[in-house]
Every structure is written in structure tokens, then in C-alpha cells.
Coordinates of C-alpha atoms in Angstrom, one line a residue:
X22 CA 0.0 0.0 0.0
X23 CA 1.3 3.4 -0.5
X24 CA 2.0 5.5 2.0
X25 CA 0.3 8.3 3.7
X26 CA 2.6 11.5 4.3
X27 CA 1.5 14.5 6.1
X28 CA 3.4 17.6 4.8
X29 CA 3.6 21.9 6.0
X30 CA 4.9 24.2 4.0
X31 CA 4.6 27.7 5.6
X32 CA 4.9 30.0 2.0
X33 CA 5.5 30.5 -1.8
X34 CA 9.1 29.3 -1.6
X35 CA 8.1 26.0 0.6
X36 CA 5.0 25.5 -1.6
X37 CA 7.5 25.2 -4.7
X38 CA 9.9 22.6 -2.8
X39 CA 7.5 20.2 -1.4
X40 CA 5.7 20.0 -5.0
X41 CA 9.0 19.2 -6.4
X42 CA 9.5 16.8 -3.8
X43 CA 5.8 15.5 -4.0
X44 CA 6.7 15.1 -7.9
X45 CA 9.4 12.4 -7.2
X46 CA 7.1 10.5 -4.3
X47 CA 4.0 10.4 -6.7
X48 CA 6.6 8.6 -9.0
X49 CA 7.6 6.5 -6.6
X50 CA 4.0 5.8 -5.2
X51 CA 1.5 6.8 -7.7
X52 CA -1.2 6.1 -4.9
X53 CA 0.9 8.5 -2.2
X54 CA -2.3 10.1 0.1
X55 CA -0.6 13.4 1.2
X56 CA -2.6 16.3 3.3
X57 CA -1.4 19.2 5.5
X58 CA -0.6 22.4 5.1
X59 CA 0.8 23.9 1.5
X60 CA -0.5 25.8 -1.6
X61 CA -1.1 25.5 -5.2
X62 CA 1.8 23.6 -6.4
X63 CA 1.5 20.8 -3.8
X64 CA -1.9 21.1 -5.0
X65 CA -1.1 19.9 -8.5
X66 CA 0.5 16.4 -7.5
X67 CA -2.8 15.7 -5.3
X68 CA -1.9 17.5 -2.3
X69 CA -4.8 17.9 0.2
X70 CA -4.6 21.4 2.0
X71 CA -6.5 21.4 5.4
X72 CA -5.2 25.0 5.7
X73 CA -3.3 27.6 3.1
X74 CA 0.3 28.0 3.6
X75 CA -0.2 31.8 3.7
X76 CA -1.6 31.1 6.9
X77 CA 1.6 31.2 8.3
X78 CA 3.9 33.2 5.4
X79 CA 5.1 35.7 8.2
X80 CA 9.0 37.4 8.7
X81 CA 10.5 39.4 11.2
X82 CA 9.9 38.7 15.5
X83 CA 7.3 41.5 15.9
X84 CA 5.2 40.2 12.5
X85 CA 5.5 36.9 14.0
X86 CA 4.3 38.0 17.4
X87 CA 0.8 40.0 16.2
X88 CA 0.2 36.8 14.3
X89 CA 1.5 34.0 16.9
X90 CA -2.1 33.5 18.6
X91 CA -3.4 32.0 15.6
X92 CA -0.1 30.4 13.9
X93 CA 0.3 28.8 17.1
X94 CA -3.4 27.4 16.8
X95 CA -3.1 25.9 13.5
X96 CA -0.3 24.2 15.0
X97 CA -2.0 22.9 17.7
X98 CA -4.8 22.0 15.1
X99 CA -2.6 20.0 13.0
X100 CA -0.7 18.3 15.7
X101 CA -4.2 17.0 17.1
X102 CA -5.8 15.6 13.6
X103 CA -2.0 14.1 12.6
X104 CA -2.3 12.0 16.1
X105 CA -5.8 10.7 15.2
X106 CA -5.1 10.1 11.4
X107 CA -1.4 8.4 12.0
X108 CA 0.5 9.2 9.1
X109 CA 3.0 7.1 8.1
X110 CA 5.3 9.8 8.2
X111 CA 5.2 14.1 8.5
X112 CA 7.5 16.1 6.6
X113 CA 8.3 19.6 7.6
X114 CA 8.8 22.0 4.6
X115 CA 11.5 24.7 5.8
X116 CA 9.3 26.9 8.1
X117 CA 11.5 25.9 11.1
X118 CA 9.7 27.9 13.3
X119 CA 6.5 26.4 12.8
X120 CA 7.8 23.2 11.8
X121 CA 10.3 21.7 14.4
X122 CA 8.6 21.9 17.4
X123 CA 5.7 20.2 15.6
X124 CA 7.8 17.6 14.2
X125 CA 9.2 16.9 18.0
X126 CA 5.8 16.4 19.7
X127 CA 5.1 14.1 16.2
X128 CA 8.1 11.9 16.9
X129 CA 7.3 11.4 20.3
X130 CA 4.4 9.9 20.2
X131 CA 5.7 7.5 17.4
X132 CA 5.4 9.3 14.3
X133 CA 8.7 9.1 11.8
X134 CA 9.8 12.7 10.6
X135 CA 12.0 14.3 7.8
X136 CA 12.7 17.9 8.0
X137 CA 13.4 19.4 3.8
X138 CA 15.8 22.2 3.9
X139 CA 18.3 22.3 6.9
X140 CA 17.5 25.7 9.1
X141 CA 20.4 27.9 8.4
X142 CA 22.4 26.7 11.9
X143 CA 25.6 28.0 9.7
X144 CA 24.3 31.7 9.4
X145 CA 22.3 32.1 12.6
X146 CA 20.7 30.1 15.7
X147 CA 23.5 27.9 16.2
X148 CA 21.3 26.7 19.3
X149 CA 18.5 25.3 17.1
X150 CA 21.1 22.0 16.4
X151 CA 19.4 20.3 19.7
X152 CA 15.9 21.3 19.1
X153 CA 16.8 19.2 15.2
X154 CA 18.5 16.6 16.9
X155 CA 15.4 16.1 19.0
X156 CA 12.7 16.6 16.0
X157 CA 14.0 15.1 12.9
X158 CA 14.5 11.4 12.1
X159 CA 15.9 12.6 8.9
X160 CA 17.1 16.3 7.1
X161 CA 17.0 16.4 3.7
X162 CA 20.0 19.3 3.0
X163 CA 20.0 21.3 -0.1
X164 CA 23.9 22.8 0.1
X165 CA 26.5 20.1 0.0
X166 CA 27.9 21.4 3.4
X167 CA 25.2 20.6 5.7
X168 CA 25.1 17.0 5.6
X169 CA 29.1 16.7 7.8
X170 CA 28.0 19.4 10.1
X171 CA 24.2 17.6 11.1
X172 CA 26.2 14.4 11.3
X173 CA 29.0 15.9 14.0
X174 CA 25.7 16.4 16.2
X175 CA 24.2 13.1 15.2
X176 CA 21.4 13.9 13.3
X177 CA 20.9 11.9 10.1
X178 CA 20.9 13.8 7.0
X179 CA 21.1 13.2 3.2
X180 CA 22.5 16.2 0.3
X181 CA 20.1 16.0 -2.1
X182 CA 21.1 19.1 -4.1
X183 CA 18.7 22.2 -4.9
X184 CA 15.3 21.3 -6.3
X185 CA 15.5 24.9 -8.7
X186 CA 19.0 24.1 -9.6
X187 CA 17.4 21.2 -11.3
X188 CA 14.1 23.2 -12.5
X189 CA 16.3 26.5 -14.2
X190 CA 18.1 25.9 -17.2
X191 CA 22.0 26.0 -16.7
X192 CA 21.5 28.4 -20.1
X193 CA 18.8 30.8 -19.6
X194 CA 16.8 31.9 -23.0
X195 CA 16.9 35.4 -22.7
X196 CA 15.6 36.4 -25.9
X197 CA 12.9 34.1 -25.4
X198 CA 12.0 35.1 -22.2
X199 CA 11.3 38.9 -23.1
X200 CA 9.5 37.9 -25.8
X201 CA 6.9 35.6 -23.8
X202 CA 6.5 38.6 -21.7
X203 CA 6.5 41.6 -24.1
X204 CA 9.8 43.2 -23.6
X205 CA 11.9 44.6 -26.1
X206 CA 15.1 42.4 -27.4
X207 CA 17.4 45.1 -27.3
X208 CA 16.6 46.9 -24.1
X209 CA 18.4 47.1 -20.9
X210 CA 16.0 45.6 -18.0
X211 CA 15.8 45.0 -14.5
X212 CA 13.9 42.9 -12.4
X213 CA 13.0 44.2 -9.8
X214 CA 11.5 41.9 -7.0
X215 CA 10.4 43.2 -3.6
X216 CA 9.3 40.4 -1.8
X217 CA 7.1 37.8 -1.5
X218 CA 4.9 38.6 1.9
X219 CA 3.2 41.4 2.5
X220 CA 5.4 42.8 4.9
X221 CA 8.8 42.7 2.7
X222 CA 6.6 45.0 0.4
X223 CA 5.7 47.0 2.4
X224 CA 9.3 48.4 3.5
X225 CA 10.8 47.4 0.3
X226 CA 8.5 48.2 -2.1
X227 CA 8.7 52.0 -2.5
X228 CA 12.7 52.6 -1.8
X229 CA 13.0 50.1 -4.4
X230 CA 10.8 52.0 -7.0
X231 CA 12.3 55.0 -6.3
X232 CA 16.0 53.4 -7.0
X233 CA 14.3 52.5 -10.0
X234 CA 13.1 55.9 -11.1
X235 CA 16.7 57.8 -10.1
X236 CA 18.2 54.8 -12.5
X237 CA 15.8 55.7 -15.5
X238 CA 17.4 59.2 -15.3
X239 CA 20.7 58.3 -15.9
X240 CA 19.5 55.8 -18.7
X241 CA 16.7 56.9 -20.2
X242 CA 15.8 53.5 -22.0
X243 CA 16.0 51.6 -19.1
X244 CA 12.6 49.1 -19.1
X245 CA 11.7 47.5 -15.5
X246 CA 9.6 44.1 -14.9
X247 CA 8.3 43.0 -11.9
X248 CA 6.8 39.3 -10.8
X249 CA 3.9 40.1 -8.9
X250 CA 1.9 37.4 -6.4
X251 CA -1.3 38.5 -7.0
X252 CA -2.4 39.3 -3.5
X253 CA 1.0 41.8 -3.6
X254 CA 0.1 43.2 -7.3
X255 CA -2.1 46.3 -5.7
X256 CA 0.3 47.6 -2.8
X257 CA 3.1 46.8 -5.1
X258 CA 1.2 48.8 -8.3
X259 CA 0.2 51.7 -6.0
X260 CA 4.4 51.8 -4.3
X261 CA 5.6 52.3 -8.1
X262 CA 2.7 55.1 -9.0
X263 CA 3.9 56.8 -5.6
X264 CA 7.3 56.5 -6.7
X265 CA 6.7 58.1 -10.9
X266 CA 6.7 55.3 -12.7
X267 CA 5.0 54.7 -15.7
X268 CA 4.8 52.7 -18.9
X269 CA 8.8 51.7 -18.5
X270 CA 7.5 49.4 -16.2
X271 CA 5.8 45.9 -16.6
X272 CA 4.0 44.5 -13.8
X273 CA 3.5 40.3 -14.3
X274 CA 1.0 38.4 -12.4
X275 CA 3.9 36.3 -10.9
X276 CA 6.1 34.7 -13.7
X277 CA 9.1 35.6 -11.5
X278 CA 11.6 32.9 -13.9
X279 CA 10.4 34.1 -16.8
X280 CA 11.4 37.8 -15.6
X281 CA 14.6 36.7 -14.2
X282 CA 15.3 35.0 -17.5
X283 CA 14.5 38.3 -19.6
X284 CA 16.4 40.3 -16.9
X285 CA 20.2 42.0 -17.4
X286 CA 20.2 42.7 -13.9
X287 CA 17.7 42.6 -10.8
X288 CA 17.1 44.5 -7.6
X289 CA 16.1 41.8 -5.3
X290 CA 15.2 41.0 -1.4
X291 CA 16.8 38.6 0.7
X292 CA 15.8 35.4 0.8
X293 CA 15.1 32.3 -1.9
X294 CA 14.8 34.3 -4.6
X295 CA 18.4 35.8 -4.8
X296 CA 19.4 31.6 -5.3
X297 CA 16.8 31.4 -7.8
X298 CA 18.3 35.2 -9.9
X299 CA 22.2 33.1 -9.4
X300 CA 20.5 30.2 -10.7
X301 CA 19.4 32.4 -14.0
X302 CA 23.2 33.8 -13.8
X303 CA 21.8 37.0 -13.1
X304 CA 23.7 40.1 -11.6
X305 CA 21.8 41.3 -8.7
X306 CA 21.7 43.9 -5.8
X307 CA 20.4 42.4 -2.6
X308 CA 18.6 44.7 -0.2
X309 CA 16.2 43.9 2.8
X310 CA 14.1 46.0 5.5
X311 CA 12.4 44.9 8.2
X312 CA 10.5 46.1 11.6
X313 CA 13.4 48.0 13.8
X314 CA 12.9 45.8 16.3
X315 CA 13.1 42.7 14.2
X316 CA 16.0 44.0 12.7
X317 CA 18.0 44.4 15.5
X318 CA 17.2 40.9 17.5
X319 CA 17.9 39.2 13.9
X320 CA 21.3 41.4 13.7
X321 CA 22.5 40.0 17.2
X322 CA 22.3 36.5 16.4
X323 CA 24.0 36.9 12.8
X324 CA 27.0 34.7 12.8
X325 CA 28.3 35.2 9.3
X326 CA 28.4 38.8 7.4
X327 CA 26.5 38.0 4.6
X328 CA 23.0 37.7 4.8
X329 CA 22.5 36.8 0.4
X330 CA 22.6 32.8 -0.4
X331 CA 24.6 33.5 -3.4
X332 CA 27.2 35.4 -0.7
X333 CA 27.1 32.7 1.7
X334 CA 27.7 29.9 -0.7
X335 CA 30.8 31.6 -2.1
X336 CA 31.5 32.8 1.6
X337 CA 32.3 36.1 0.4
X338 CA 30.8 39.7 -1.3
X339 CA 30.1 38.6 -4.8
X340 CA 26.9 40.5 -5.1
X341 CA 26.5 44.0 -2.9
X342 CA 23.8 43.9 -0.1
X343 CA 22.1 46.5 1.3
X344 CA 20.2 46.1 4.1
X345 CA 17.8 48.0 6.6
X346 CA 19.1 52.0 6.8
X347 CA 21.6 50.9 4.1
X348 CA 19.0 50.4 1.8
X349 CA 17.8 53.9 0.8
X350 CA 16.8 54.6 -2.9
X351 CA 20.2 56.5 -3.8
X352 CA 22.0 53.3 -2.3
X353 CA 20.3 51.4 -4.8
X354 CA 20.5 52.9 -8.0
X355 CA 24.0 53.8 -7.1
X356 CA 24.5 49.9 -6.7
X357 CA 22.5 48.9 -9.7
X358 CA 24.5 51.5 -11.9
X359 CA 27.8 50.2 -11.2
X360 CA 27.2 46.8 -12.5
X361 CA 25.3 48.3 -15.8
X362 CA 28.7 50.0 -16.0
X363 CA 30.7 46.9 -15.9
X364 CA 30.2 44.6 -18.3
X365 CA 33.5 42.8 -17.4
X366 CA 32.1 42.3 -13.7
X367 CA 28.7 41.2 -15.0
X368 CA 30.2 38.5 -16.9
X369 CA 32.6 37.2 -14.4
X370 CA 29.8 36.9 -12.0
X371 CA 27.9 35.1 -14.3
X372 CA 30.4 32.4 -14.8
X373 CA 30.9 32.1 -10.7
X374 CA 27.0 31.5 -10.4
X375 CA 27.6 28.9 -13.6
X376 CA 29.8 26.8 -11.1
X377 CA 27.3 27.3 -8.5
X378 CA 24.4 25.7 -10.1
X379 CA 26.1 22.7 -11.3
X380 CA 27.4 22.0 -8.2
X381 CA 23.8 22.5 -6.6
X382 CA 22.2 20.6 -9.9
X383 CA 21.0 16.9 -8.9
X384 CA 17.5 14.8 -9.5
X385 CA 16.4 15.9 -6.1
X386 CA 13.1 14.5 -6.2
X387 CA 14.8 10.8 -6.8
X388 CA 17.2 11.3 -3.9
X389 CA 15.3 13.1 -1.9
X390 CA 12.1 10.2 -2.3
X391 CA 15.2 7.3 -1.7
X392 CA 15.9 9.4 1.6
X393 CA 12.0 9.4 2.9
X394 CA 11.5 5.9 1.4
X395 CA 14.3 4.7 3.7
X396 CA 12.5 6.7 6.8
X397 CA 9.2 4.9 5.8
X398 CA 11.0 1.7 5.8
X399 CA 12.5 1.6 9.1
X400 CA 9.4 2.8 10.7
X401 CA 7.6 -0.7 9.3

């Protein structure tokens, strides 16, 4: 009989990995029954949502904290139902937050778990190793690295590579990619990508529309495109009309490959995304703003300087990043300019983020699917 799995996936970003990984189990168990919490991509391999992942799509300590009340009842929810229903096995989509506590109380009243995505003990929260150790039968790792360091605390873990690595072309079809979405061949263009929750929007939004009309003054044919969920398309429409811009700009209803494929360069927050604009070999300038508050508590427990995955993984500055009082709009285009003005620079970075992807490009729906398969088995 196939198996039963129970997955969360707490926003857009864990929504795309656990349908990739969903992909790769349906292969491997065309029957798979799998329910929990996720969105429309887990949706499209069978995926039964109880709740909506945006549900519990929140950043920063205070944004978590107006919302804890009812993240922490969904939780509770969850836990409760998974006890009665007895999955074979839950799988916690990144969303550490959310997830590993859950996944502890799971496994200790019997239930096997596999956390996908290792929580970034390397960068931050060095502390959460024991709460892992305690939750997690099984990490699935996307970064080659994480795998040795998991195991020198004795948690079992398996590299399966980076689902997008696999997902983005290690050639990216510009030519074809503005043409799909109406932009001229010949024009320099940006992406520009604020966020994908409201909040990032909301502080990123206007300082990066503004960087992006001081940039049209200095070149005049300068075209913009921006990937819009659309729940984000109306704060992120009204931020660009507050900020002057006008028919040089093309607002998508999401599409955020297929702009990062047309793209010469992007203006992009922190988070999944910047791997995803490496992945398309794309220049970028990484920015993020957050609550005060949550800004300084997230500053205090930084353990590396770079806060950019494409920095981190080459452990240096290979893209600038600009972040909270740093990122004002002058900052910006400043930052954007030099790279427009470097063609050498843009090219060498392209072929650093060419090394990147292959070493992050593997079938990680197979290996990730052998991983849980071998979970599943030991629980029998």
C-alpha cells in the first residue's frame, strides 16, 4: 500500500519545494495520500490542503508575534488531527519555526519525521542543532555542506542538491523570455522583486521604485519588470505610482523565472529568490528591510556577514547587499548603476553563479524520495 505523508509548508518558496518533492514520491507511489498544510503547487501532484500556507507566510519577531495567537493554533490543530489520522510519516517543509517543534511532539508519540531544507544553523541560531536533533528522524540538506555538520551532532541527513537548480536551465533563454512577456530584445532591464509577503513589500516596495526611477534618469531606456503574487500586485502597483513610474514598467501576475530570464540585472530582497536570480546567472543587488525591532534581535544572532545565499555559498561579497538604513533609494541605484557600467564584472559573476548551479544541480526529487523511502521503511 502506498504510504500516507503528512506535509507543511509555511509559504511560496516551501509550496514550490514540497511540489517538487511531492513530484518524485508520486513517481515512486502513484497512490501517495498526502494532506497538510501547503498551496497551489503541492496542489497539483494531489496535495490535500486542510489549511493555506499563507496562513503562516510571516518574517520578522514583531510580525510573528501579532500573528502568533493563531499560527500557534493551526499548530496545535494540525498536531491534534496528525495524532488521530497516523500518518506514516510528516515532513516539515523549511518553516522551522513552525515546523520543528511540531515535528518533536510528532516523533514522540511515534510518528517518523524528515525535515526538507536544513534551518540555516551556519548563518544564525547555532542553538537550534538540539531542538533538530530532537525533532527530525531525517534532514533532507539542499547545500552540500550541511550533511558533515548535522552528522558531527548526530542527526541523520542526506544532500540531495537544490530542487530549482534542477528546475532553471543551466543556459537561460533570454531572448525568449522577453518575448513571452512583451519586452523589447534590445533593451536594458531589471527585475525588480520586492518580496514575496506582504510585509517585505511594504518596507521594500517604495525605496526600491524610487531606486528605479533615479536609475531611468541616468538611462533613459532603461525598461523594469516585476513578478507580482497576485495578493502583492495592488500595494506593489500603488508603491511604483507613488514613486513616478510609468509605462517603463511591466508588472506580471507572478512569472518571477520568466522575468529573471528576460532580466540584465535585478534589484532583489533577501531570501530564496536571490538563489533562484544566481541560478538564472543574473547580476543582482540584494537589499532587505524589516520592523526596527526585528532588525535588531535578527542582527545580534547573525554569525556570518553575509545575509545573500549566493554570498554565503561563495562565503564572500560577490553580489552587494544593502540592508535595513543601508537600503535607501540612492544606495540602490548607485548599486545597480555600477554593474550596468561593468560589463566585465557582470560577466565574471555570471560564470561564478555557472559553477554554483552545477554543483547544486541533482535529481532531487529521486534522492530526496530514496531518503523518505528509507525513513518509511525503518518505521515498518
Amino acid at each position: 500500500m502506498d504510504p500516507r505523508v503528512a506535509l507543511a509548508a509555511g509559504e511560496a518558496s516551501g509550496d514550490l519545494l514540497a511540489g517538487l518533492l511531492l513530484s518524485g514520491m508520486r513517481r515512486r507511489w502513484p497512490d501517495l495520500s498526502s494532506f497538510g498544510i501547503g498551496g497551489p503547487q503541492m496542489a497539483a501532484h494531489g496535495f490535500q490542503a486542510w489549511w493555506p500556507y499563507e496562513k503562516l507566510a510571516v518574517r520578522g519577531y514583531v510580525e510573528v508575534l501579532r500573528h502568533y495567537p493563531e499560527i500557534v493554533g493551526i499548530r496545535r490543530k494540525l498536531k491534534e488531527r496528525l495524532l488521530r489520522e497516523r500518518p506514516q510519516l510528516f515532513i516539515g517543509v523549511d518553516a522551522p519555526d513552525f515546523n520543528l517543534d511540531l515535528e518533536a511532539g510528532l516523533r514522540a508519540a511515534g510518528i517518523r519525521t524528515v525535515h526538507f531544507v536544513c534551518p540555516a544553523i551556519w548563518a544564525w541560531r547555532p542553538e537550534r542543532i538540539d531542538k533538530i536533533r530532537r525533532a527530525c528522524d531525517h534532514v533532507l540538506c539542499i547545500f552540500p555542506f550541511e550533511p558533515e555538520l548535522l552528522a558531527r551532532s548526530g542527526v541523520h541527513a542526506t544532500y540531495v542538491g537544490h530542487p530549482l537548480a534542477a528546475v532553471i536551465p543551466l543556459e537561460p533563454d533570454r531572448l525568449a523570455a522577453r518575448v513571452a512577456i512583451g519586452l523589447p530584445a534590445e533593451a536594458e532591464v531589471v527585475a525588480i522583486l520586492p518580496g514575496s509577503r506582504r510585509a517585505e513589500v511594504q518596507h521594500l516596495a517604495r525605496p526600491f521604485f524610487e531606486a528605479a526611477r533615479l536609475l531611468r534618469g541616468q538611462r533613459p531606456g532603461i525598461r523594469f519588470v516585476v513578478p507580482a503574487l497576485p495578493a502583492l500586485k495592488p500595494a506593489i502597483l500603488a508603491a511604483a505610482r507613488q514613486a513616478g513610474l510609468g509605462e517603463e514598467l511591466l508588472v506580471l501576475d507572478g512569472r518571477s523565472h520568466e522575468a529573471l530570464a528576460a532580466c540584465d540585472l535585478t534589484l532583489i530582497a533577501s531570501g530564496t529568490a536571490t538563489l533562484e536570480a544566481a541560478l538564472f546567472k543574473r547580476p543582482m543587488v540584494i537589499a532587505y528591510r524589516m520592523n526596527e525591532l526585528s532588525w535588531r534581535i535578527t542582527r545580534r544572532k547573525q554569525l556570518q556577514p553575509w545575509v545573500g545565499l549566493p554570498n554565503i555559498l561563495a562565503e564572500e561579497f560577490v553580489v552587494p547587499e544593502l540592508l535595513q538604513h543601508d537600503a535607501t533609494p540612492q544606495a540602490l541605484a548607485t548599486s545597480l548603476l555600477e554593474w550596468l557600467a561593468s560589463p566585465d564584472r557582470m560577466q565574471a559573476v555570471r560564470e561564478r553563479f555557472t559553477v554554483l548551479h552545477h554543483r547544486l544541480r541533482r535529481d532531487t526529487a529521486a534522492l530526496a524520495t530514496d531518503a523518505i523511502g528509507k525513513v518509511i521503511a525503518n518505521a515498518s
